[in-house]
Amino acid sequence: MSNTVFITGATGNIGGKLLITILDKDPNTRIIALIRGESAAVAQNRFEQVLRVLSPEFDTAAIGSRIRVICGDITQYQLGLSDAAFDKLASEVTHIIHSAAGIQFTLPLDCARQVNFVGTINVMSLAQRAAEVGQLRNVAYISTAYVCGDRDGWIYEDESVAPQRFSNTYEQTKFEAEQYVRTLMPALPITILRPSIVVGDSQTGRTLTFNVLYSPLKFIYKGIIKALTCDPATPLDVVPLDYGASAAHYILFRTEPTGKTFHIVAGAAAPAVGSVVRHFLIYLGQNLTGMNGRVPSLDQSNDGRITGNPRTLQLMAVFDPYLKVTRHFDNSNTLTALQGSGITLPPFTGYFDKLLDYCFAVNWGRTLRHAA
Ligand SMILES: NC(=O)c1ccc[n+]([C@@H]2O[C@H](COP(=O)([O-])OP(=O)(O)OC[C@H]3O[C@@H](n4cnc5c(N)ncnc54)[C@H](OP(=O)(O)O)[C@@H]3O)[C@@H](O)[C@H]2O)c1
């Protein structure tokens, strides 16, 4: 039986890579992508640009009729679709992948809630309709491992414990959305996927976004951060984009829906912040010089000094919680599901240089923004 996959967030890093993975591995699967844009042609164009960045060798012309782009917005009732279009969609889909979100950490709470919580309610209303009238087999909700907020220690996949506080409106509204999705689990075939910090492709370094890991490294490169402000032993749970997409694809399309939650994380293999920074400084020494013609060095005394203008300090504060809390994400469900798949997390030191090569080649994403 062939699949028809409805996906949100296909112009994003994770949705885009997952879509490429489906096209690559499942030749009989059709995809319907909900994309923002004033016309289907504009939306299609935006989406093809994303595919070219993430996978330039991918032949967009060969996709042909396998992808249908529809214009819509998850914050709107019925995703902005007419009654007829919404019902037709519900009758067609076998799988729903909800990857769209507002991932900025600094959105005002009401804006973040509109996209992440209300948007999820709207996508789940499609799932409910599809379960009534269609042939729905799996609904994947892309959550985040950081619904754990400020919790430390071990974080398990199927627990859903409210933290004392959240680091930002993103975590809070993703938690609210996940809680809502959990209430639907008895009635719908839902799979929750919780990635940690997603970085570029382990083979090519390619990525559309340069967030949590990249920003502090950029500040070190620019000589703005003069010292580590955290315990160097703090684990930094990062996963490369291709591993995340392959793992998600396998769980969704090669295993039976189990109603479980899966951490797409490095888990026990997460590198320590100190080793990431040390590796970065070695990379700079071997490949580049710093902004002033010198490789920046870090004060190892760990006295917490950061210099810079107020804007930089504010930006660093945004990333601080991800560098300071000692927590470990258990990924037993994921490892069990991936057994025999051949999909394994590559070691961080094996791909970190590739991330940096790409990062410098596109000037920390600036070149991509100008090309868009
Ligand atoms: N990046 C990470 O490290 C990370 C880690 C854990 C979990 N996650 C989760 O993974 C998912 C994907 O994240 P990502 O990194 O791929 O984010 P991203 O690159 O910023 O992509 C976000 C996607 O959501 C779409 N979107 C936003 N608002 C929308 C709206 N109102 N209607 C329709 N589409 C909308 C964006 O479309 P436009 O192109 O129109 O803006 C884009 O396609 C999210 O649910 C996120 O919470 C991400």
GROMACS .gro file of C-alpha atoms and ligand atoms in nm:
model
  420
    1MET     CA    1   0.000   0.000   0.000
    2SER     CA    2   0.152   0.333  -0.101
    3ASN     CA    3   0.178   0.619   0.144
    4THR     CA    4   0.067   0.979   0.119
    5VAL     CA    5   0.257   1.194   0.365
    6PHE     CA    6   0.141   1.538   0.474
    7ILE     CA    7   0.427   1.742   0.614
    8THR     CA    8   0.456   2.085   0.775
    9GLY     CA    9   0.785   2.271   0.809
   10ALA     CA   10   0.931   2.140   0.480
   11THR     CA   11   1.115   2.470   0.425
   12GLY     CA   12   1.291   2.417   0.759
   13ASN     CA   13   1.606   2.229   0.845
   14ILE     CA   14   1.451   1.914   0.989
   15GLY     CA   15   1.134   1.901   0.776
   16GLY     CA   16   1.340   1.965   0.461
   17LYS     CA   17   1.595   1.693   0.537
   18LEU     CA   18   1.326   1.445   0.638
   19LEU     CA   19   1.140   1.512   0.317
   20ILE     CA   20   1.458   1.453   0.112
   21THR     CA   21   1.509   1.128   0.303
   22ILE     CA   22   1.155   1.010   0.225
   23LEU     CA   23   1.192   1.098  -0.144
   24ASP     CA   24   1.521   0.915  -0.153
   25LYS     CA   25   1.419   0.598   0.029
   26ASP     CA   26   1.050   0.557  -0.055
   27PRO     CA   27   0.998   0.594  -0.431
   28ASN     CA   28   0.626   0.513  -0.413
   29THR     CA   29   0.542   0.767  -0.145
   30ARG     CA   30   0.361   1.087  -0.238
   31ILE     CA   31   0.412   1.401  -0.035
   32ILE     CA   32   0.186   1.695   0.031
   33ALA     CA   33   0.378   1.986   0.184
   34LEU     CA   34   0.207   2.278   0.356
   35ILE     CA   35   0.418   2.586   0.291
   36ARG     CA   36   0.365   2.954   0.354
   37GLY     CA   37   0.357   3.170   0.042
   38GLU     CA   38   0.123   3.399  -0.143
   39SER     CA   39   0.088   3.146  -0.426
   40ALA     CA   40   0.165   2.780  -0.489
   41ALA     CA   41   0.442   2.887  -0.730
   42VAL     CA   42   0.610   3.103  -0.464
   43ALA     CA   43   0.578   2.826  -0.205
   44GLN     CA   44   0.720   2.570  -0.449
   45ASN     CA   45   1.011   2.799  -0.529
   46ARG     CA   46   1.091   2.853  -0.159
   47PHE     CA   47   1.085   2.482  -0.100
   48GLU     CA   48   1.313   2.404  -0.398
   49GLN     CA   49   1.565   2.662  -0.271
   50VAL     CA   50   1.577   2.478   0.060
   51LEU     CA   51   1.634   2.144  -0.112
   52ARG     CA   52   1.922   2.298  -0.310
   53VAL     CA   53   2.091   2.419   0.010
   54LEU     CA   54   2.043   2.097   0.204
   55SER     CA   55   2.113   1.861  -0.083
   56PRO     CA   56   2.248   2.032  -0.398
   57GLU     CA   57   2.288   1.698  -0.577
   58PHE     CA   58   1.917   1.629  -0.537
   59ASP     CA   59   1.742   1.654  -0.874
   60THR     CA   60   1.437   1.870  -0.802
   61ALA     CA   61   1.315   1.822  -1.161
   62ALA     CA   62   1.291   1.448  -1.099
   63ILE     CA   63   1.051   1.496  -0.807
   64GLY     CA   64   0.776   1.562  -1.061
   65SER     CA   65   0.432   1.468  -0.940
   66ARG     CA   66   0.551   1.310  -0.616
   67ILE     CA   67   0.520   1.637  -0.426
   68ARG     CA   68   0.219   1.863  -0.411
   69VAL     CA   69   0.277   2.196  -0.247
   70ILE     CA   70  -0.020   2.364  -0.086
   71CYS     CA   71  -0.013   2.715   0.057
   72GLY     CA   72  -0.123   2.737   0.415
   73ASP     CA   73  -0.043   2.853   0.763
   74ILE     CA   74  -0.062   2.635   1.072
   75THR     CA   75  -0.180   2.925   1.288
   76GLN     CA   76  -0.501   2.949   1.083
   77TYR     CA   77  -0.821   2.751   1.135
   78GLN     CA   78  -0.801   2.440   0.913
   79LEU     CA   79  -0.446   2.550   0.826
   80GLY     CA   80  -0.595   2.829   0.614
   81LEU     CA   81  -0.759   2.578   0.377
   82SER     CA   82  -1.119   2.580   0.255
   83ASP     CA   83  -1.359   2.316   0.395
   84ALA     CA   84  -1.335   2.122   0.068
   85ALA     CA   85  -0.954   2.134   0.053
   86PHE     CA   86  -0.924   2.036   0.422
   87ASP     CA   87  -1.160   1.738   0.379
   88LYS     CA   88  -0.986   1.624   0.060
   89LEU     CA   89  -0.652   1.638   0.238
   90ALA     CA   90  -0.791   1.442   0.534
   91SER     CA   91  -0.922   1.172   0.301
   92GLU     CA   92  -0.586   1.135   0.123
   93VAL     CA   93  -0.320   1.124   0.393
   94THR     CA   94  -0.180   0.809   0.548
   95HIS     CA   95   0.094   0.987   0.748
   96ILE     CA   96   0.117   1.332   0.903
   97ILE     CA   97   0.451   1.484   1.004
   98HIS     CA   98   0.422   1.807   1.199
   99SER     CA   99   0.762   1.974   1.198
  100ALA     CA  100   0.668   2.344   1.162
  101ALA     CA  101   0.739   2.562   1.462
  102GLY     CA  102   0.871   2.896   1.571
  103ILE     CA  103   1.212   2.793   1.704
  104GLN     CA  104   1.345   3.135   1.805
  105PHE     CA  105   1.415   3.153   2.178
  106THR     CA  106   1.323   3.520   2.207
  107LEU     CA  107   0.967   3.529   2.070
  108PRO     CA  108   0.710   3.692   2.299
  109LEU     CA  109   0.503   3.423   2.471
  110ASP     CA  110   0.181   3.494   2.279
  111CYS     CA  111   0.360   3.474   1.940
  112ALA     CA  112   0.542   3.151   2.031
  113ARG     CA  113   0.217   3.004   2.163
  114GLN     CA  114   0.029   3.096   1.846
  115VAL     CA  115   0.271   2.899   1.625
  116ASN     CA  116   0.374   2.617   1.853
  117PHE     CA  117   0.059   2.547   2.054
  118VAL     CA  118  -0.230   2.676   1.842
  119GLY     CA  119  -0.050   2.559   1.526
  120THR     CA  120  -0.022   2.209   1.672
  121ILE     CA  121  -0.392   2.205   1.765
  122ASN     CA  122  -0.473   2.296   1.405
  123VAL     CA  123  -0.250   2.022   1.259
  124MET     CA  124  -0.395   1.770   1.503
  125SER     CA  125  -0.745   1.867   1.391
  126LEU     CA  126  -0.640   1.743   1.046
  127ALA     CA  127  -0.525   1.418   1.208
  128GLN     CA  128  -0.860   1.381   1.384
  129ARG     CA  129  -1.049   1.440   1.060
  130ALA     CA  130  -0.821   1.197   0.873
  131ALA     CA  131  -0.884   0.931   1.136
  132GLU     CA  132  -1.260   0.973   1.075
  133VAL     CA  133  -1.268   0.984   0.698
  134GLY     CA  134  -0.935   0.854   0.570
  135GLN     CA  135  -0.668   0.590   0.612
  136LEU     CA  136  -0.446   0.752   0.875
  137ARG     CA  137  -0.163   0.525   0.992
  138ASN     CA  138   0.085   0.746   1.177
  139VAL     CA  139   0.106   1.101   1.308
  140ALA     CA  140   0.455   1.224   1.394
  141TYR     CA  141   0.482   1.523   1.619
  142ILE     CA  142   0.831   1.676   1.622
  143SER     CA  143   0.874   1.795   1.977
  144THR     CA  144   1.205   1.880   2.145
  145ALA     CA  145   1.412   1.713   2.414
  146TYR     CA  146   1.412   2.054   2.584
  147VAL     CA  147   1.048   2.027   2.692
  148CYS     CA  148   1.238   1.922   3.004
  149GLY     CA  149   1.302   2.294   3.074
  150ASP     CA  150   1.549   2.342   3.358
  151ARG     CA  151   1.545   1.979   3.479
  152ASP     CA  152   1.881   1.818   3.535
  153GLY     CA  153   1.988   1.454   3.571
  154TRP     CA  154   1.837   1.185   3.354
  155ILE     CA  155   1.545   1.272   3.125
  156TYR     CA  156   1.348   0.971   3.003
  157GLU     CA  157   1.153   0.937   2.680
  158ASP     CA  158   0.804   0.840   2.794
  159GLU     CA  159   0.790   1.061   3.103
  160SER     CA  160   0.635   1.403   3.076
  161VAL     CA  161   0.722   1.590   3.390
  162ALA     CA  162   0.660   1.962   3.413
  163PRO     CA  163   0.986   2.141   3.493
  164GLN     CA  164   1.016   2.411   3.760
  165ARG     CA  165   1.081   2.665   3.490
  166PHE     CA  166   1.155   2.698   3.122
  167SER     CA  167   1.457   2.875   2.976
  168ASN     CA  168   1.249   3.052   2.713
  169THR     CA  169   0.908   3.078   2.546
  170TYR     CA  170   1.011   2.818   2.288
  171GLU     CA  171   1.056   2.545   2.550
  172GLN     CA  172   0.738   2.647   2.730
  173THR     CA  173   0.515   2.647   2.423
  174LYS     CA  174   0.667   2.324   2.287
  175PHE     CA  175   0.592   2.167   2.627
  176GLU     CA  176   0.233   2.293   2.611
  177ALA     CA  177   0.196   2.155   2.259
  178GLU     CA  178   0.341   1.816   2.353
  179GLN     CA  179   0.107   1.793   2.651
  180TYR     CA  180  -0.187   1.858   2.418
  181VAL     CA  181  -0.064   1.595   2.170
  182ARG     CA  182  -0.035   1.344   2.456
  183THR     CA  183  -0.404   1.388   2.538
  184LEU     CA  184  -0.483   1.263   2.185
  185MET     CA  185  -0.263   0.955   2.205
  186PRO     CA  186  -0.536   0.715   2.319
  187ALA     CA  187  -0.739   0.799   2.009
  188LEU     CA  188  -0.476   0.857   1.739
  189PRO     CA  189  -0.164   0.666   1.618
  190ILE     CA  190   0.079   0.933   1.742
  191THR     CA  191   0.458   0.911   1.758
  192ILE     CA  192   0.647   1.184   1.942
  193LEU     CA  193   1.002   1.255   1.829
  194ARG     CA  194   1.219   1.470   2.052
  195PRO     CA  195   1.547   1.585   1.892
  196SER     CA  196   1.807   1.759   2.109
  197ILE     CA  197   2.027   2.026   1.945
  198VAL     CA  198   2.032   1.959   1.572
  199VAL     CA  199   2.351   2.059   1.388
  200GLY     CA  200   2.453   2.026   1.022
  201ASP     CA  201   2.483   1.715   0.809
  202SER     CA  202   2.763   1.486   0.928
  203GLN     CA  203   2.885   1.429   0.571
  204THR     CA  204   2.860   1.781   0.428
  205GLY     CA  205   2.810   2.011   0.724
  206ARG     CA  206   2.509   2.157   0.546
  207THR     CA  207   2.239   2.327   0.752
  208LEU     CA  208   1.990   2.609   0.714
  209THR     CA  209   2.014   2.729   1.072
  210PHE     CA  210   2.309   2.820   1.292
  211ASN     CA  211   2.170   2.816   1.642
  212VAL     CA  212   2.269   2.680   1.979
  213LEU     CA  213   2.612   2.530   1.912
  214TYR     CA  214   2.714   2.776   1.645
  215SER     CA  215   2.651   3.110   1.816
  216PRO     CA  216   2.885   3.062   2.115
  217LEU     CA  217   3.154   2.929   1.876
  218LYS     CA  218   3.111   3.239   1.660
  219PHE     CA  219   3.158   3.459   1.967
  220ILE     CA  220   3.476   3.270   2.056
  221TYR     CA  221   3.600   3.310   1.699
  222LYS     CA  222   3.531   3.683   1.712
  223GLY     CA  223   3.717   3.711   2.040
  224ILE     CA  224   3.403   3.821   2.225
  225ILE     CA  225   3.398   3.527   2.465
  226LYS     CA  226   3.721   3.529   2.659
  227ALA     CA  227   3.654   3.247   2.901
  228LEU     CA  228   3.435   2.942   2.944
  229THR     CA  229   3.151   3.036   3.176
  230CYS     CA  230   3.041   2.684   3.252
  231ASP     CA  231   3.179   2.358   3.383
  232PRO     CA  232   3.375   2.215   3.085
  233ALA     CA  233   3.239   1.870   3.171
  234THR     CA  234   2.877   1.974   3.098
  235PRO     CA  235   2.737   1.745   2.827
  236LEU     CA  236   2.627   1.919   2.507
  237ASP     CA  237   2.374   1.693   2.338
  238VAL     CA  238   2.402   1.755   1.965
  239VAL     CA  239   2.287   1.538   1.674
  240PRO     CA  240   2.370   1.580   1.308
  241LEU     CA  241   2.082   1.652   1.072
  242ASP     CA  242   2.127   1.342   0.854
  243TYR     CA  243   2.127   1.109   1.156
  244GLY     CA  244   1.813   1.282   1.289
  245ALA     CA  245   1.632   1.253   0.956
  246SER     CA  246   1.736   0.890   0.899
  247ALA     CA  247   1.639   0.787   1.252
  248ALA     CA  248   1.303   0.966   1.226
  249HIS     CA  249   1.238   0.813   0.885
  250TYR     CA  250   1.315   0.461   1.005
  251ILE     CA  251   1.101   0.493   1.317
  252LEU     CA  252   0.807   0.633   1.120
  253PHE     CA  253   0.819   0.419   0.807
  254ARG     CA  254   0.999   0.097   0.897
  255THR     CA  255   0.852   0.017   1.240
  256GLU     CA  256   0.494  -0.022   1.358
  257PRO     CA  257   0.344   0.280   1.539
  258THR     CA  258   0.371   0.214   1.912
  259GLY     CA  259   0.249   0.539   2.066
  260LYS     CA  260   0.593   0.592   2.213
  261THR     CA  261   0.821   0.891   2.249
  262PHE     CA  262   1.169   0.880   2.096
  263HIS     CA  263   1.466   1.092   2.196
  264ILE     CA  264   1.667   1.170   1.882
  265VAL     CA  265   1.975   1.258   2.079
  266ALA     CA  266   2.340   1.175   2.134
  267GLY     CA  267   2.259   1.044   2.482
  268ALA     CA  268   2.562   0.881   2.641
  269ALA     CA  269   2.773   0.986   2.339
  270ALA     CA  270   2.713   1.360   2.394
  271PRO     CA  271   3.045   1.549   2.393
  272ALA     CA  272   3.143   1.774   2.684
  273VAL     CA  273   3.137   2.152   2.628
  274GLY     CA  274   3.507   2.174   2.713
  275SER     CA  275   3.607   1.918   2.452
  276VAL     CA  276   3.394   2.090   2.186
  277VAL     CA  277   3.564   2.422   2.257
  278ARG     CA  278   3.910   2.263   2.266
  279HIS     CA  279   3.846   2.096   1.932
  280PHE     CA  280   3.721   2.427   1.789
  281LEU     CA  281   4.038   2.610   1.893
  282ILE     CA  282   4.253   2.335   1.737
  283TYR     CA  283   4.047   2.366   1.416
  284LEU     CA  284   4.102   2.741   1.409
  285GLY     CA  285   4.473   2.696   1.469
  286GLN     CA  286   4.500   2.451   1.180
  287ASN     CA  287   4.273   2.622   0.931
  288LEU     CA  288   4.226   2.988   1.001
  289THR     CA  289   4.329   3.281   1.203
  290GLY     CA  290   4.097   3.480   1.423
  291MET     CA  291   3.939   3.812   1.332
  292ASN     CA  292   4.252   4.004   1.427
  293GLY     CA  293   4.488   3.770   1.250
  294ARG     CA  294   4.532   3.568   1.569
  295VAL     CA  295   4.370   3.247   1.679
  296PRO     CA  296   4.159   3.338   1.981
  297SER     CA  297   4.250   3.172   2.307
  298LEU     CA  298   4.030   3.109   2.605
  299ASP     CA  299   4.115   3.189   2.962
  300GLN     CA  300   4.116   2.846   3.127
  301SER     CA  301   4.064   2.991   3.475
  302ASN     CA  302   3.690   2.964   3.420
  303ASP     CA  303   3.619   3.289   3.599
  304GLY     CA  304   3.315   3.356   3.385
  305ARG     CA  305   3.428   3.672   3.209
  306ILE     CA  306   3.250   3.763   2.889
  307THR     CA  307   3.307   4.097   2.725
  308GLY     CA  308   3.105   4.253   2.449
  309ASN     CA  309   2.829   4.501   2.381
  310PRO     CA  310   2.488   4.462   2.550
  311ARG     CA  311   2.340   4.296   2.241
  312THR     CA  312   2.609   4.025   2.244
  313LEU     CA  313   2.569   3.967   2.614
  314GLN     CA  314   2.194   3.936   2.565
  315LEU     CA  315   2.248   3.685   2.282
  316MET     CA  316   2.484   3.477   2.493
  317ALA     CA  317   2.238   3.473   2.782
  318VAL     CA  318   1.988   3.311   2.545
  319PHE     CA  319   2.220   3.014   2.489
  320ASP     CA  320   2.353   2.993   2.843
  321PRO     CA  321   2.099   2.738   2.976
  322TYR     CA  322   2.208   2.487   2.711
  323LEU     CA  323   2.569   2.507   2.826
  324LYS     CA  324   2.521   2.501   3.200
  325VAL     CA  325   2.278   2.229   3.304
  326THR     CA  326   2.413   1.878   3.350
  327ARG     CA  327   2.151   1.647   3.209
  328HIS     CA  328   2.149   1.324   3.013
  329PHE     CA  329   1.881   1.221   2.768
  330ASP     CA  330   1.795   0.853   2.777
  331ASN     CA  331   1.737   0.714   2.426
  332SER     CA  332   1.647   0.351   2.494
  333ASN     CA  333   1.331   0.359   2.278
  334THR     CA  334   1.525   0.500   1.983
  335LEU     CA  335   1.815   0.258   2.014
  336THR     CA  336   1.574  -0.035   2.037
  337ALA     CA  337   1.375   0.084   1.735
  338LEU     CA  338   1.691   0.135   1.527
  339GLN     CA  339   1.835  -0.209   1.602
  340GLY     CA  340   1.923  -0.379   1.275
  341SER     CA  341   1.864  -0.060   1.073
  342GLY     CA  342   2.233   0.017   1.025
  343ILE     CA  343   2.160   0.375   1.138
  344THR     CA  344   2.409   0.481   1.402
  345LEU     CA  345   2.512   0.814   1.545
  346PRO     CA  346   2.854   0.913   1.409
  347PRO     CA  347   3.105   1.024   1.674
  348PHE     CA  348   3.111   1.402   1.721
  349THR     CA  349   3.485   1.431   1.657
  350GLY     CA  350   3.436   1.249   1.327
  351TYR     CA  351   3.210   1.518   1.180
  352PHE     CA  352   3.276   1.840   1.375
  353ASP     CA  353   3.536   1.965   1.123
  354LYS     CA  354   3.282   1.922   0.842
  355LEU     CA  355   3.033   2.139   1.030
  356LEU     CA  356   3.300   2.405   1.072
  357ASP     CA  357   3.418   2.386   0.708
  358TYR     CA  358   3.060   2.453   0.594
  359CYS     CA  359   3.005   2.717   0.857
  360PHE     CA  360   3.305   2.919   0.742
  361ALA     CA  361   3.226   2.855   0.374
  362VAL     CA  362   2.884   3.022   0.417
  363ASN     CA  363   3.003   3.278   0.672
  364TRP     CA  364   2.787   3.143   0.958
  365GLY     CA  365   2.481   3.142   0.729
  366ARG     CA  366   2.513   3.500   0.600
  367THR     CA  367   2.581   3.382   0.244
  368LEU     CA  368   2.270   3.162   0.254
  369ARG     CA  369   2.051   3.450   0.371
  370HIS     CA  370   2.177   3.674   0.090
  371ALA     CA  371   2.119   3.403  -0.168
  372ALA     CA  372   1.760   3.342  -0.050
  373LIG     N1  373   1.665   2.292   1.530
  373LIG     C1  374   1.681   2.219   1.638
  373LIG     O1  375   1.793   2.207   1.692
  373LIG     C2  376   1.563   2.145   1.696
  373LIG     C3  377   1.586   2.067   1.809
  373LIG     C4  378   1.481   1.997   1.865
  373LIG     C5  379   1.356   2.004   1.808
  373LIG     N2  380   1.334   2.082   1.700
  373LIG     C6  381   1.198   2.085   1.643
  373LIG     O2  382   1.205   2.040   1.508
  373LIG     C7  383   1.105   2.105   1.430
  373LIG     C8  384   1.170   2.166   1.309
  373LIG     O3  385   1.270   2.259   1.350
  373LIG     P1  386   1.372   2.320   1.245
  373LIG     O4  387   1.504   2.327   1.308
  373LIG     O5  388   1.356   2.251   1.115
  373LIG     O6  389   1.315   2.469   1.235
  373LIG     P2  390   1.326   2.572   1.116
  373LIG     O7  391   1.442   2.539   1.028
  373LIG     O8  392   1.317   2.708   1.176
  373LIG     O9  393   1.192   2.546   1.033
  373LIG     C9  394   1.067   2.582   1.083
  373LIG    C10  395   0.964   2.549   0.979
  373LIG    O10  396   0.835   2.582   1.031
  373LIG    C11  397   0.766   2.657   0.933
  373LIG     N3  398   0.666   2.745   0.994
  373LIG    C12  399   0.685   2.833   1.095
  373LIG     N4  400   0.569   2.896   1.120
  373LIG    C13  401   0.477   2.847   1.035
  373LIG    C14  402   0.339   2.874   1.012
  373LIG     N5  403   0.273   2.966   1.083
  373LIG     N6  404   0.274   2.802   0.916
  373LIG    C15  405   0.340   2.710   0.842
  373LIG     N7  406   0.472   2.681   0.858
  373LIG    C16  407   0.538   2.749   0.954
  373LIG    C17  408   0.874   2.738   0.865
  373LIG    O11  409   0.825   2.789   0.746
  373LIG     P3  410   0.883   2.924   0.677
  373LIG    O12  411   0.993   2.878   0.588
  373LIG    O13  412   0.766   2.979   0.606
  373LIG    O14  413   0.929   3.013   0.789
  373LIG    C18  414   0.981   2.629   0.849
  373LIG    O15  415   0.949   2.547   0.740
  373LIG    C19  416   1.039   2.206   1.523
  373LIG    O16  417   0.918   2.153   1.569
  373LIG    C20  418   1.137   2.223   1.637
  373LIG    O17  419   1.071   2.257   1.755
  373LIG    C21  420   1.435   2.153   1.641
   0.00000   0.00000   0.00000
